[in-house]
Coordinates of C-alpha atoms in Angstrom, one line a residue:
M119 CA 38.8 -83.5 -19.3
A120 CA 37.3 -80.1 -19.4
Q121 CA 39.7 -77.2 -19.2
A122 CA 38.9 -74.1 -17.2
A123 CA 38.4 -71.1 -19.5
S124 CA 40.8 -68.4 -19.0
S125 CA 39.2 -65.1 -18.1
P126 CA 39.6 -62.5 -20.8
D127 CA 41.2 -59.1 -20.0
V128 CA 38.4 -56.7 -19.0
T129 CA 38.9 -53.3 -20.5
P130 CA 36.6 -50.4 -20.0
R131 CA 34.4 -49.5 -22.9
Q132 CA 35.4 -46.4 -24.8
G133 CA 33.4 -43.5 -23.6
S134 CA 32.1 -45.3 -20.5
R135 CA 31.9 -43.4 -17.2
S136 CA 33.4 -44.6 -13.9
L137 CA 32.0 -44.0 -10.5
P138 CA 33.7 -41.3 -8.5
L139 CA 36.2 -42.5 -6.0
W140 CA 35.8 -41.6 -2.3
T141 CA 39.0 -39.9 -1.4
S142 CA 40.2 -39.2 2.1
G143 CA 42.9 -36.6 2.0
N144 CA 43.5 -33.2 0.7
E145 CA 42.4 -34.1 -2.8
G146 CA 38.9 -32.8 -2.4
G147 CA 37.8 -35.4 0.1
S148 CA 36.4 -32.9 2.6
E149 CA 34.5 -31.2 -0.3
Q150 CA 33.0 -34.6 -1.3
L151 CA 32.1 -35.3 2.3
S152 CA 30.3 -32.0 2.7
E153 CA 28.4 -32.5 -0.5
F154 CA 27.4 -36.0 0.7
M155 CA 26.2 -34.7 4.1
K156 CA 24.3 -31.9 2.4
A157 CA 22.5 -34.4 0.1
L158 CA 21.8 -36.7 3.0
E159 CA 20.2 -33.8 5.1
T160 CA 18.1 -32.8 2.1
Y161 CA 16.9 -36.4 1.7
K162 CA 16.0 -36.6 5.4
K163 CA 13.8 -33.6 5.4
K164 CA 10.1 -34.4 5.4
D165 CA 7.9 -33.1 2.7
T166 CA 5.2 -31.0 4.3
A167 CA 3.0 -30.4 1.2
K168 CA -0.6 -31.2 1.9
V169 CA -3.6 -32.1 -0.3
V170 CA -7.2 -31.3 0.6
V171 CA -9.3 -34.5 0.4
R172 CA -13.1 -34.4 0.5
F173 CA -14.9 -37.5 1.6
K174 CA -18.4 -38.2 0.3
G175 CA -20.5 -41.1 1.6
V176 CA -22.4 -43.1 -1.0
G177 CA -25.4 -45.4 -0.5
N178 CA -25.9 -46.5 3.1
A179 CA -22.4 -45.4 4.2
P180 CA -22.5 -43.1 7.3
I181 CA -22.0 -39.4 6.6
M182 CA -19.1 -37.7 8.3
K183 CA -19.6 -34.5 10.3
Q184 CA -16.3 -33.1 8.9
N185 CA -15.7 -34.2 5.3
M186 CA -12.6 -32.2 4.3
Y187 CA -9.1 -33.0 5.6
K188 CA -5.6 -32.0 4.7
I189 CA -3.4 -35.1 4.1
T190 CA 0.3 -35.2 3.4
A191 CA 0.8 -35.4 -0.3
T192 CA 3.6 -38.0 -0.2
N193 CA 1.4 -40.6 1.6
R194 CA 0.2 -43.6 -0.2
F195 CA -3.6 -44.1 -0.7
Q196 CA -3.4 -46.9 1.8
A197 CA -2.9 -44.2 4.5
V198 CA -6.2 -42.5 3.3
I199 CA -8.0 -45.9 3.7
Q200 CA -6.6 -46.4 7.2
F201 CA -7.4 -42.8 8.1
L202 CA -11.0 -43.2 6.9
R203 CA -11.4 -46.5 8.8
K204 CA -10.2 -44.8 12.0
E205 CA -12.6 -41.8 11.5
L206 CA -15.6 -44.1 10.9
G207 CA -14.6 -46.5 13.7
W208 CA -14.5 -49.5 11.4
Q209 CA -12.4 -52.6 11.8
N210 CA -10.2 -54.1 9.1
G211 CA -12.8 -56.9 8.4
E212 CA -15.7 -54.6 7.7
P213 CA -16.2 -53.7 4.0
L214 CA -15.1 -50.3 2.8
F215 CA -14.9 -49.3 -0.9
L216 CA -13.2 -46.1 -1.9
Y217 CA -13.5 -44.4 -5.3
I218 CA -12.0 -41.3 -6.9
N219 CA -14.6 -38.9 -8.4
S220 CA -17.3 -41.7 -8.4
T221 CA -15.4 -43.6 -11.2
F222 CA -12.6 -45.9 -10.1
S223 CA -10.9 -47.4 -7.1
P224 CA -7.2 -46.5 -7.0
A225 CA -4.5 -48.9 -6.0
P226 CA -3.4 -48.6 -2.4
D227 CA 0.2 -47.9 -3.4
D228 CA -0.7 -44.8 -5.5
T229 CA 0.5 -41.6 -3.9
V230 CA -2.1 -39.0 -2.9
L231 CA -0.1 -36.3 -4.8
N232 CA -0.3 -38.3 -8.1
L233 CA -4.0 -38.8 -7.7
F234 CA -4.5 -35.1 -6.8
K235 CA -2.5 -34.0 -9.9
S236 CA -4.5 -36.2 -12.2
F237 CA -8.0 -36.1 -10.7
S238 CA -8.5 -33.0 -8.5
T239 CA -11.7 -31.1 -8.8
E240 CA -12.0 -27.5 -7.7
G241 CA -8.8 -27.7 -5.7
Y242 CA -9.4 -30.9 -3.8
L243 CA -9.5 -34.7 -4.3
I244 CA -12.9 -36.2 -4.0
V245 CA -13.0 -39.6 -2.4
N246 CA -16.3 -41.4 -2.4
Y247 CA -16.7 -44.2 0.2
S248 CA -19.3 -47.0 0.5
T249 CA -20.0 -50.2 2.4
T250 CA -21.0 -52.0 -0.8
P251 CA -19.5 -51.9 -4.3
A252 CA -20.9 -48.8 -6.0
W253 CA -18.9 -48.2 -9.3
G254 CA -16.7 -50.4 -11.5

């Protein structure tokens, strides 16, 4: 018969850190609670930073009357795709290809801020759009 292995005594590693305990008393609990609430309020605040995006039609894509928009920097590129579809009046099934600076198509989960920091030109992010594949 197999015997159950006895569990070894678990001792903390030397130099390891432990998580802070949540105390509820006069031992600094109210201070911890206020720090927690302050951090939570900071996290809840919306980031209002905006990025200027310039749309350029390519090939037989319709030209927009207004081609510069301010978009929230923390948005994913998917939001830019949806915004452009709405502005052009296109349905989800209709083809739409977007490129940054006429070179590559970003992933929908890239943030607008990261794309702006890496590929902005003259203070705005250039987004080319087309109804057919234009660049690799």
